[in-house]
PDB file of C-alpha atoms in Angstrom:
ATOM      1  CA  MET A   1      88.098 113.153  83.260  1.00  0.00           C
ATOM      2  CA  GLN A   2      87.339 111.345  86.536  1.00  0.00           C
ATOM      3  CA  GLN A   3      83.621 112.051  86.202  1.00  0.00           C
ATOM      4  CA  LEU A   4      83.642 110.718  82.660  1.00  0.00           C
ATOM      5  CA  GLU A   5      85.456 107.569  83.748  1.00  0.00           C
ATOM      6  CA  GLN A   6      82.955 107.053  86.578  1.00  0.00           C
ATOM      7  CA  PHE A   7      80.030 107.450  84.178  1.00  0.00           C
ATOM      8  CA  LEU A   8      81.490 104.983  81.679  1.00  0.00           C
ATOM      9  CA  ARG A   9      82.259 102.494  84.443  1.00  0.00           C
ATOM     10  CA  GLU A  10      78.644 102.660  85.614  1.00  0.00           C
ATOM     11  CA  ILE A  11      77.046 102.073  82.220  1.00  0.00           C
ATOM     12  CA  GLY A  12      79.353  99.159  81.371  1.00  0.00           C
ATOM     13  CA  PRO A  13      81.760  98.371  78.526  1.00  0.00           C
ATOM     14  CA  VAL A  14      79.222  97.671  75.770  1.00  0.00           C
ATOM     15  CA  TYR A  15      77.383 100.971  76.151  1.00  0.00           C
ATOM     16  CA  SER A  16      80.709 102.733  76.701  1.00  0.00           C
ATOM     17  CA  ALA A  17      82.041 101.300  73.447  1.00  0.00           C
ATOM     18  CA  LEU A  18      78.816 102.275  71.674  1.00  0.00           C
ATOM     19  CA  ILE A  19      79.018 105.865  72.937  1.00  0.00           C
ATOM     20  CA  ALA A  20      82.730 106.146  72.121  1.00  0.00           C
ATOM     21  CA  THR A  21      82.411 104.796  68.585  1.00  0.00           C
ATOM     22  CA  THR A  22      79.279 106.866  67.959  1.00  0.00           C
ATOM     23  CA  PHE A  23      81.450 109.834  68.863  1.00  0.00           C
ATOM     24  CA  THR A  24      84.152 108.783  66.383  1.00  0.00           C
ATOM     25  CA  TRP A  25      81.511 108.280  63.688  1.00  0.00           C
ATOM     26  CA  SER A  26      79.955 111.703  64.381  1.00  0.00           C
ATOM     27  CA  VAL A  27      83.368 113.386  64.012  1.00  0.00           C
ATOM     28  CA  THR A  28      83.696 111.689  60.621  1.00  0.00           C
ATOM     29  CA  ALA A  29      80.321 113.132  59.679  1.00  0.00           C
ATOM     30  CA  LEU A  30      81.464 116.559  60.861  1.00  0.00           C
ATOM     31  CA  GLY A  31      84.535 116.347  58.648  1.00  0.00           C
ATOM     32  CA  ALA A  32      82.443 115.190  55.688  1.00  0.00           C
ATOM     33  CA  SER A  33      80.117 118.181  56.178  1.00  0.00           C
ATOM     34  CA  LEU A  34      82.924 120.490  55.001  1.00  0.00           C
ATOM     35  CA  VAL A  35      81.983 119.417  51.493  1.00  0.00           C
ATOM     36  CA  PHE A  36      79.073 121.886  51.760  1.00  0.00           C
ATOM     37  CA  PHE A  37      81.525 124.774  52.110  1.00  0.00           C
ATOM     38  CA  PHE A  38      84.389 123.747  49.816  1.00  0.00           C
ATOM     39  CA  LYS A  39      84.118 122.598  46.236  1.00  0.00           C
ATOM     40  CA  THR A  40      87.698 121.478  45.770  1.00  0.00           C
ATOM     41  CA  MET A  41      90.660 120.536  47.923  1.00  0.00           C
ATOM     42  CA  HIS A  42      94.321 120.877  47.040  1.00  0.00           C
ATOM     43  CA  ARG A  43      96.039 117.523  46.740  1.00  0.00           C
ATOM     44  CA  SER A  44      98.688 118.532  49.292  1.00  0.00           C
ATOM     45  CA  VAL A  45      95.944 119.044  51.905  1.00  0.00           C
ATOM     46  CA  LEU A  46      94.490 115.608  51.203  1.00  0.00           C
ATOM     47  CA  ASP A  47      97.911 113.982  51.474  1.00  0.00           C
ATOM     48  CA  ALA A  48      98.628 115.796  54.754  1.00  0.00           C
ATOM     49  CA  MET A  49      95.267 114.638  56.147  1.00  0.00           C
ATOM     50  CA  LEU A  50      95.860 111.042  55.155  1.00  0.00           C
ATOM     51  CA  GLY A  51      99.379 111.183  56.595  1.00  0.00           C
ATOM     52  CA  PHE A  52      97.991 112.542  59.868  1.00  0.00           C
ATOM     53  CA  THR A  53      95.507 109.663  59.955  1.00  0.00           C
ATOM     54  CA  GLY A  54      98.303 107.136  59.524  1.00  0.00           C
ATOM     55  CA  GLY A  55     100.395 108.700  62.284  1.00  0.00           C
ATOM     56  CA  VAL A  56      97.526 108.564  64.768  1.00  0.00           C
ATOM     57  CA  MET A  57      96.782 104.931  63.924  1.00  0.00           C
ATOM     58  CA  VAL A  58     100.417 103.805  64.294  1.00  0.00           C
ATOM     59  CA  ALA A  59     100.870 105.593  67.639  1.00  0.00           C
ATOM     60  CA  ALA A  60      97.549 104.252  68.924  1.00  0.00           C
ATOM     61  CA  SER A  61      98.497 100.731  67.868  1.00  0.00           C
ATOM     62  CA  PHE A  62     101.503 100.751  70.158  1.00  0.00           C
ATOM     63  CA  TRP A  63     100.595 102.889  73.178  1.00  0.00           C
ATOM     64  CA  SER A  64      96.901 102.031  73.393  1.00  0.00           C
ATOM     65  CA  LEU A  65      96.909  98.410  72.206  1.00  0.00           C
ATOM     66  CA  LEU A  66     100.241  96.578  71.994  1.00  0.00           C
ATOM     67  CA  ALA A  67     101.667  97.919  75.252  1.00  0.00           C
ATOM     68  CA  PRO A  68      98.531  96.919  77.267  1.00  0.00           C
ATOM     69  CA  SER A  69      98.541  93.557  75.457  1.00  0.00           C
ATOM     70  CA  ILE A  70     102.094  92.828  76.601  1.00  0.00           C
ATOM     71  CA  GLU A  71     101.278  94.049  80.114  1.00  0.00           C
ATOM     72  CA  GLN A  72      98.310  91.675  80.340  1.00  0.00           C
ATOM     73  CA  SER A  73     100.380  88.839  78.856  1.00  0.00           C
ATOM     74  CA  GLU A  74     102.973  89.165  81.602  1.00  0.00           C
ATOM     75  CA  LYS A  75     100.234  88.276  84.120  1.00  0.00           C
ATOM     76  CA  LEU A  76      98.446  85.565  82.148  1.00  0.00           C
ATOM     77  CA  PHE A  77     101.394  84.017  80.308  1.00  0.00           C
ATOM     78  CA  PRO A  78     104.489  84.795  82.420  1.00  0.00           C
ATOM     79  CA  SER A  79     106.667  82.234  80.645  1.00  0.00           C
ATOM     80  CA  VAL A  80     105.912  83.559  77.128  1.00  0.00           C
ATOM     81  CA  PRO A  81     104.681  87.157  77.563  1.00  0.00           C
ATOM     82  CA  TRP A  82     105.525  87.969  73.934  1.00  0.00           C
ATOM     83  CA  MET A  83     103.376  85.184  72.465  1.00  0.00           C
ATOM     84  CA  PRO A  84      99.816  86.670  72.739  1.00  0.00           C
ATOM     85  CA  ALA A  85     100.932  90.014  71.321  1.00  0.00           C
ATOM     86  CA  ALA A  86     102.776  88.373  68.436  1.00  0.00           C
ATOM     87  CA  VAL A  87      99.988  85.911  67.591  1.00  0.00           C
ATOM     88  CA  GLY A  88      97.233  88.495  67.955  1.00  0.00           C
ATOM     89  CA  PHE A  89      99.115  91.021  65.826  1.00  0.00           C
ATOM     90  CA  LEU A  90      99.602  88.480  63.038  1.00  0.00           C
ATOM     91  CA  LEU A  91      95.956  87.364  63.145  1.00  0.00           C
ATOM     92  CA  GLY A  92      94.703  90.940  63.019  1.00  0.00           C
ATOM     93  CA  SER A  93      96.868  91.643  59.990  1.00  0.00           C
ATOM     94  CA  LEU A  94      95.685  88.476  58.239  1.00  0.00           C
ATOM     95  CA  PHE A  95      92.048  89.331  59.020  1.00  0.00           C
ATOM     96  CA  ILE A  96      92.277  92.632  57.136  1.00  0.00           C
ATOM     97  CA  TYR A  97      94.405  90.967  54.447  1.00  0.00           C
ATOM     98  CA  PHE A  98      91.624  88.521  53.580  1.00  0.00           C
ATOM     99  CA  LEU A  99      88.952  91.217  53.770  1.00  0.00           C
ATOM    100  CA  ASP A 100      91.082  93.312  51.424  1.00  0.00           C
ATOM    101  CA  LYS A 101      91.520  90.436  48.978  1.00  0.00           C
ATOM    102  CA  PHE A 102      87.871  89.439  48.743  1.00  0.00           C
ATOM    103  CA  THR A 103      85.993  92.737  49.195  1.00  0.00           C
ATOM    104  CA  PRO A 104      85.747  94.879  46.038  1.00  0.00           C
ATOM    105  CA  HIS A 105      87.050  98.378  46.817  1.00  0.00           C
ATOM    106  CA  LEU A 106      88.951 101.329  45.400  1.00  0.00           C
ATOM    107  CA  HIS A 107      91.346 103.550  47.341  1.00  0.00           C
ATOM    108  CA  ILE A 108      90.839 107.310  47.283  1.00  0.00           C
ATOM    109  CA  ASN A 109      93.675 108.363  44.964  1.00  0.00           C
ATOM    110  CA  PHE A 110      93.563 105.332  42.676  1.00  0.00           C
ATOM    111  CA  GLY A 111      92.087 105.055  39.178  1.00  0.00           C
ATOM    112  CA  GLU A 112      89.091 102.850  38.400  1.00  0.00           C
ATOM    113  CA  ASN A 113      91.369 100.306  36.726  1.00  0.00           C
ATOM    114  CA  GLU A 114      93.221  99.893  40.058  1.00  0.00           C
ATOM    115  CA  SER A 115      90.283  98.550  42.074  1.00  0.00           C
ATOM    116  CA  GLU A 116      91.140  95.668  44.405  1.00  0.00           C
ATOM    117  CA  GLY A 117      89.380  92.562  45.663  1.00  0.00           C
ATOM    118  CA  MET A 118      86.936  90.475  43.660  1.00  0.00           C
ATOM    119  CA  LYS A 119      86.098  91.811  40.208  1.00  0.00           C
ATOM    120  CA  THR A 120      82.775  93.616  40.003  1.00  0.00           C
ATOM    121  CA  GLN A 121      80.859  96.139  37.935  1.00  0.00           C
ATOM    122  CA  TRP A 122      79.942  98.232  40.961  1.00  0.00           C
ATOM    123  CA  HIS A 123      80.035 102.004  40.641  1.00  0.00           C
ATOM    124  CA  LYS A 124      83.243 103.811  41.588  1.00  0.00           C
ATOM    125  CA  THR A 125      81.456 105.588  44.453  1.00  0.00           C
ATOM    126  CA  THR A 126      80.502 102.245  46.000  1.00  0.00           C
ATOM    127  CA  LEU A 127      84.066 100.969  45.686  1.00  0.00           C
ATOM    128  CA  LEU A 128      85.439 104.116  47.362  1.00  0.00           C
ATOM    129  CA  LEU A 129      82.942 103.728  50.202  1.00  0.00           C
ATOM    130  CA  LEU A 130      83.893 100.084  50.727  1.00  0.00           C
ATOM    131  CA  ALA A 131      87.589 100.995  50.883  1.00  0.00           C
ATOM    132  CA  ILE A 132      87.034 103.471  53.718  1.00  0.00           C
ATOM    133  CA  THR A 133      84.661 101.063  55.463  1.00  0.00           C
ATOM    134  CA  LEU A 134      87.452  98.458  55.545  1.00  0.00           C
ATOM    135  CA  HIS A 135      89.696 101.179  56.938  1.00  0.00           C
ATOM    136  CA  ASN A 136      87.269 101.927  59.783  1.00  0.00           C
ATOM    137  CA  ILE A 137      86.626  98.367  60.979  1.00  0.00           C
ATOM    138  CA  PRO A 138      89.934  98.134  62.907  1.00  0.00           C
ATOM    139  CA  GLU A 139      89.370 101.552  64.486  1.00  0.00           C
ATOM    140  CA  GLY A 140      85.970 100.638  65.916  1.00  0.00           C
ATOM    141  CA  LEU A 141      87.236  97.215  66.928  1.00  0.00           C
ATOM    142  CA  ALA A 142      90.186  98.740  68.778  1.00  0.00           C
ATOM    143  CA  VAL A 143      87.991 101.084  70.811  1.00  0.00           C
ATOM    144  CA  GLY A 144      85.539  98.319  71.722  1.00  0.00           C
ATOM    145  CA  VAL A 145      88.259  95.853  72.706  1.00  0.00           C
ATOM    146  CA  LEU A 146      89.945  98.422  74.928  1.00  0.00           C
ATOM    147  CA  PHE A 147      86.712  99.281  76.754  1.00  0.00           C
ATOM    148  CA  GLY A 148      86.076  95.573  77.264  1.00  0.00           C
ATOM    149  CA  ALA A 149      89.619  95.141  78.541  1.00  0.00           C
ATOM    150  CA  ALA A 150      89.152  97.980  81.015  1.00  0.00           C
ATOM    151  CA  THR A 151      86.150  96.201  82.519  1.00  0.00           C
ATOM    152  CA  ILE A 152      87.894  92.855  82.832  1.00  0.00           C
ATOM    153  CA  SER A 153      91.083  94.205  84.383  1.00  0.00           C
ATOM    154  CA  GLY A 154      89.338  96.751  86.585  1.00  0.00           C
ATOM    155  CA  GLY A 155      92.271  99.104  86.060  1.00  0.00           C
ATOM    156  CA  ASP A 156      91.714 102.827  85.704  1.00  0.00           C
ATOM    157  CA  HIS A 157      94.687 103.092  83.347  1.00  0.00           C
ATOM    158  CA  LEU A 158      92.999 100.923  80.704  1.00  0.00           C
ATOM    159  CA  LEU A 159      89.776 102.923  80.915  1.00  0.00           C
ATOM    160  CA  SER A 160      91.795 106.110  80.506  1.00  0.00           C
ATOM    161  CA  ALA A 161      93.571 104.505  77.558  1.00  0.00           C
ATOM    162  CA  ALA A 162      90.209 103.577  76.000  1.00  0.00           C
ATOM    163  CA  ILE A 163      88.949 107.154  76.333  1.00  0.00           C
ATOM    164  CA  THR A 164      92.209 108.486  74.931  1.00  0.00           C
ATOM    165  CA  LEU A 165      92.036 106.102  71.981  1.00  0.00           C
ATOM    166  CA  ALA A 166      88.461 107.199  71.216  1.00  0.00           C
ATOM    167  CA  ILE A 167      89.563 110.846  71.297  1.00  0.00           C
ATOM    168  CA  GLY A 168      92.535 110.108  69.035  1.00  0.00           C
ATOM    169  CA  ILE A 169      90.455 108.137  66.548  1.00  0.00           C
ATOM    170  CA  GLY A 170      87.894 110.939  66.590  1.00  0.00           C
ATOM    171  CA  ILE A 171      90.566 113.552  65.842  1.00  0.00           C
ATOM    172  CA  GLN A 172      91.888 111.641  62.852  1.00  0.00           C
ATOM    173  CA  ASN A 173      88.351 110.866  61.643  1.00  0.00           C
ATOM    174  CA  PHE A 174      87.648 114.564  61.068  1.00  0.00           C
ATOM    175  CA  PRO A 175      90.125 114.970  58.197  1.00  0.00           C
ATOM    176  CA  GLU A 176      89.305 111.440  57.079  1.00  0.00           C
ATOM    177  CA  GLY A 177      85.625 112.336  56.616  1.00  0.00           C
ATOM    178  CA  PHE A 178      86.631 115.326  54.535  1.00  0.00           C
ATOM    179  CA  ALA A 179      89.161 113.240  52.606  1.00  0.00           C
ATOM    180  CA  VAL A 180      86.403 110.779  51.657  1.00  0.00           C
ATOM    181  CA  ALA A 181      83.671 113.279  50.775  1.00  0.00           C
ATOM    182  CA  MET A 182      85.794 115.689  48.739  1.00  0.00           C
ATOM    183  CA  PRO A 183      87.071 113.201  46.107  1.00  0.00           C
ATOM    184  CA  LEU A 184      83.484 112.018  45.613  1.00  0.00           C
ATOM    185  CA  ARG A 185      82.433 115.626  45.040  1.00  0.00           C
ATOM    186  CA  ARG A 186      85.326 116.060  42.621  1.00  0.00           C
ATOM    187  CA  HIS A 187      84.083 113.052  40.646  1.00  0.00           C
ATOM    188  CA  GLY A 188      80.718 114.745  40.103  1.00  0.00           C
ATOM    189  CA  VAL A 189      78.721 113.422  43.056  1.00  0.00           C
ATOM    190  CA  SER A 190      76.345 115.979  44.593  1.00  0.00           C
ATOM    191  CA  ARG A 191      77.184 117.702  47.884  1.00  0.00           C
ATOM    192  CA  TRP A 192      74.487 115.820  49.805  1.00  0.00           C
ATOM    193  CA  LYS A 193      75.526 112.453  48.405  1.00  0.00           C
ATOM    194  CA  SER A 194      79.204 113.217  49.011  1.00  0.00           C
ATOM    195  CA  PHE A 195      78.407 114.058  52.624  1.00  0.00           C
ATOM    196  CA  TRP A 196      76.176 110.989  52.974  1.00  0.00           C
ATOM    197  CA  TYR A 197      78.803 108.599  51.682  1.00  0.00           C
ATOM    198  CA  GLY A 198      81.513 110.351  53.677  1.00  0.00           C
ATOM    199  CA  GLN A 199      79.755 109.855  57.009  1.00  0.00           C
ATOM    200  CA  LEU A 200      78.421 106.434  56.038  1.00  0.00           C
ATOM    201  CA  SER A 201      81.977 105.148  55.682  1.00  0.00           C
ATOM    202  CA  ALA A 202      82.392 105.298  59.481  1.00  0.00           C
ATOM    203  CA  ILE A 203      79.011 103.857  60.463  1.00  0.00           C
ATOM    204  CA  VAL A 204      80.738 100.472  60.775  1.00  0.00           C
ATOM    205  CA  GLU A 205      82.733 101.757  63.768  1.00  0.00           C
ATOM    206  CA  PRO A 206      79.874 101.498  66.347  1.00  0.00           C
ATOM    207  CA  VAL A 207      79.099  97.984  65.095  1.00  0.00           C
ATOM    208  CA  ALA A 208      82.736  96.871  65.308  1.00  0.00           C
ATOM    209  CA  GLY A 209      83.126  98.599  68.680  1.00  0.00           C
ATOM    210  CA  VAL A 210      80.207  96.784  70.292  1.00  0.00           C
ATOM    211  CA  LEU A 211      81.281  93.429  68.831  1.00  0.00           C
ATOM    212  CA  GLY A 212      84.813  93.979  70.127  1.00  0.00           C
ATOM    213  CA  ALA A 213      83.622  94.794  73.649  1.00  0.00           C
ATOM    214  CA  VAL A 214      81.247  91.809  73.783  1.00  0.00           C
ATOM    215  CA  ALA A 215      83.895  89.407  72.469  1.00  0.00           C
ATOM    216  CA  VAL A 216      86.440  90.437  75.108  1.00  0.00           C
ATOM    217  CA  ILE A 217      83.916  90.294  77.966  1.00  0.00           C
ATOM    218  CA  TYR A 218      82.762  86.762  77.185  1.00  0.00           C
ATOM    219  CA  LEU A 219      86.153  85.449  76.096  1.00  0.00           C
ATOM    220  CA  GLN A 220      88.360  86.883  78.829  1.00  0.00           C
ATOM    221  CA  PRO A 221      91.433  84.660  78.202  1.00  0.00           C
ATOM    222  CA  VAL A 222      91.756  86.151  74.703  1.00  0.00           C
ATOM    223  CA  LEU A 223      92.124  89.713  76.038  1.00  0.00           C
ATOM    224  CA  PRO A 224      95.845  90.213  75.208  1.00  0.00           C
ATOM    225  CA  PHE A 225      95.287  88.512  71.853  1.00  0.00           C
ATOM    226  CA  ALA A 226      92.330  90.805  71.099  1.00  0.00           C
ATOM    227  CA  LEU A 227      94.294  93.964  71.925  1.00  0.00           C
ATOM    228  CA  ALA A 228      97.138  92.910  69.623  1.00  0.00           C
ATOM    229  CA  PHE A 229      94.619  91.762  66.988  1.00  0.00           C
ATOM    230  CA  ALA A 230      93.208  95.292  66.776  1.00  0.00           C
ATOM    231  CA  ALA A 231      96.741  96.708  66.561  1.00  0.00           C
ATOM    232  CA  GLY A 232      97.697  94.361  63.735  1.00  0.00           C
ATOM    233  CA  ALA A 233      94.555  95.257  61.809  1.00  0.00           C
ATOM    234  CA  MET A 234      95.270  98.978  62.161  1.00  0.00           C
ATOM    235  CA  ILE A 235      98.914  98.686  61.119  1.00  0.00           C
ATOM    236  CA  TYR A 236      97.942  96.634  58.060  1.00  0.00           C
ATOM    237  CA  VAL A 237      95.530  99.364  56.970  1.00  0.00           C
ATOM    238  CA  VAL A 238      98.190 102.058  57.406  1.00  0.00           C
ATOM    239  CA  VAL A 239     100.871 100.212  55.414  1.00  0.00           C
ATOM    240  CA  GLU A 240      98.627  98.769  52.705  1.00  0.00           C
ATOM    241  CA  GLU A 241      96.221 101.661  52.222  1.00  0.00           C
ATOM    242  CA  VAL A 242      96.994 104.971  53.911  1.00  0.00           C
ATOM    243  CA  ILE A 243     100.701 105.350  53.106  1.00  0.00           C
ATOM    244  CA  PRO A 244     100.434 104.277  49.424  1.00  0.00           C
ATOM    245  CA  GLU A 245      97.612 106.791  48.909  1.00  0.00           C
ATOM    246  CA  THR A 246      99.903 109.614  50.058  1.00  0.00           C
ATOM    247  CA  GLN A 247     102.796 108.634  47.798  1.00  0.00           C
ATOM    248  CA  ARG A 248     101.156 109.020  44.403  1.00  0.00           C
ATOM    249  CA  ASP A 249     101.885 112.702  43.813  1.00  0.00           C
ATOM    250  CA  LYS A 250     104.602 115.290  44.444  1.00  0.00           C
ATOM    251  CA  TYR A 251     103.502 116.073  48.010  1.00  0.00           C
ATOM    252  CA  THR A 252     105.136 113.089  49.696  1.00  0.00           C
ATOM    253  CA  ASP A 253     107.079 115.320  52.107  1.00  0.00           C
ATOM    254  CA  VAL A 254     103.836 116.993  53.197  1.00  0.00           C
ATOM    255  CA  SER A 255     102.238 113.619  53.883  1.00  0.00           C
ATOM    256  CA  VAL A 256     105.254 112.531  55.942  1.00  0.00           C
ATOM    257  CA  LEU A 257     105.027 115.682  58.041  1.00  0.00           C
ATOM    258  CA  GLY A 258     101.316 114.988  58.481  1.00  0.00           C
ATOM    259  CA  PHE A 259     102.164 111.460  59.616  1.00  0.00           C
ATOM    260  CA  ILE A 260     104.669 112.753  62.160  1.00  0.00           C
ATOM    261  CA  CYS A 261     102.184 115.309  63.487  1.00  0.00           C
ATOM    262  CA  GLY A 262      99.506 112.629  63.865  1.00  0.00           C
ATOM    263  CA  PHE A 263     101.937 110.322  65.654  1.00  0.00           C
ATOM    264  CA  VAL A 264     103.037 113.066  68.060  1.00  0.00           C
ATOM    265  CA  VAL A 265      99.461 114.180  68.794  1.00  0.00           C
ATOM    266  CA  MET A 266      98.357 110.629  69.631  1.00  0.00           C
ATOM    267  CA  MET A 267     101.498 109.983  71.684  1.00  0.00           C
ATOM    268  CA  ILE A 268     100.921 113.133  73.720  1.00  0.00           C
ATOM    269  CA  LEU A 269      97.256 112.258  74.272  1.00  0.00           C
ATOM    270  CA  ASP A 270      98.065 108.740  75.380  1.00  0.00           C
ATOM    271  CA  VAL A 271     100.882 109.715  77.753  1.00  0.00           C
ATOM    272  CA  ALA A 272      99.086 112.770  79.142  1.00  0.00           C
ATOM    273  CA  LEU A 273      95.632 111.214  79.580  1.00  0.00           C
ATOM    274  CA  GLY A 274      96.391 107.506  79.801  1.00  0.00           C
TER     275      GLY A 274
END
């Protein structure tokens, strides 16, 4: 771990964020590749995977993002240490809210008549891809912001937290890749196209990661706001997208257990490594 931290410190936050988010994208691709070996997936498995994803994102939002945001705020804004975290969290939520309202997309377990955003005649596959892309923007942004924060603060704990967050996002991206590719396959899309769209859904993460790192580096006073912004964006995705998708069948208990497992795994990673 120390050697990895030293390497990432030497190459700088932008390249670190790029490497970390490329890793999270590649794990998504690995999960999507399971479509070559399985033709169908039981709905309970999909719900458990989505629940796990939500648990990881909620735990990461607090331990990896909100807690460091409040810690930084206590130094920069000692009289109102709660303000940057609160404002950033609200702005992050509103950012995804407006993207959700204006970007045409369709959640995994929803029918074609339940598409959201602006009305369009786009194919269902495209709408599914856009939904997962919206989901992945906050994840890449969170990793990039945290690597940028580690550089600004110079603290080893933030760099460890950034690495831990990348690992956690990567872990939850594996089932997510499978959860994206398999429904496409079930709707008649070929294995290669299902895999392609499954991995493509996470290609936005390296872009968001680099932008997040650059923004924090050049706008240092917004650091605590940026950390909370990423947290707010992730929580919005969980509540608006991930949880509703797991509650549309009879396997709600399975999805809740998946959520709890994801939360515990990310909590352990963050406390043990961060």
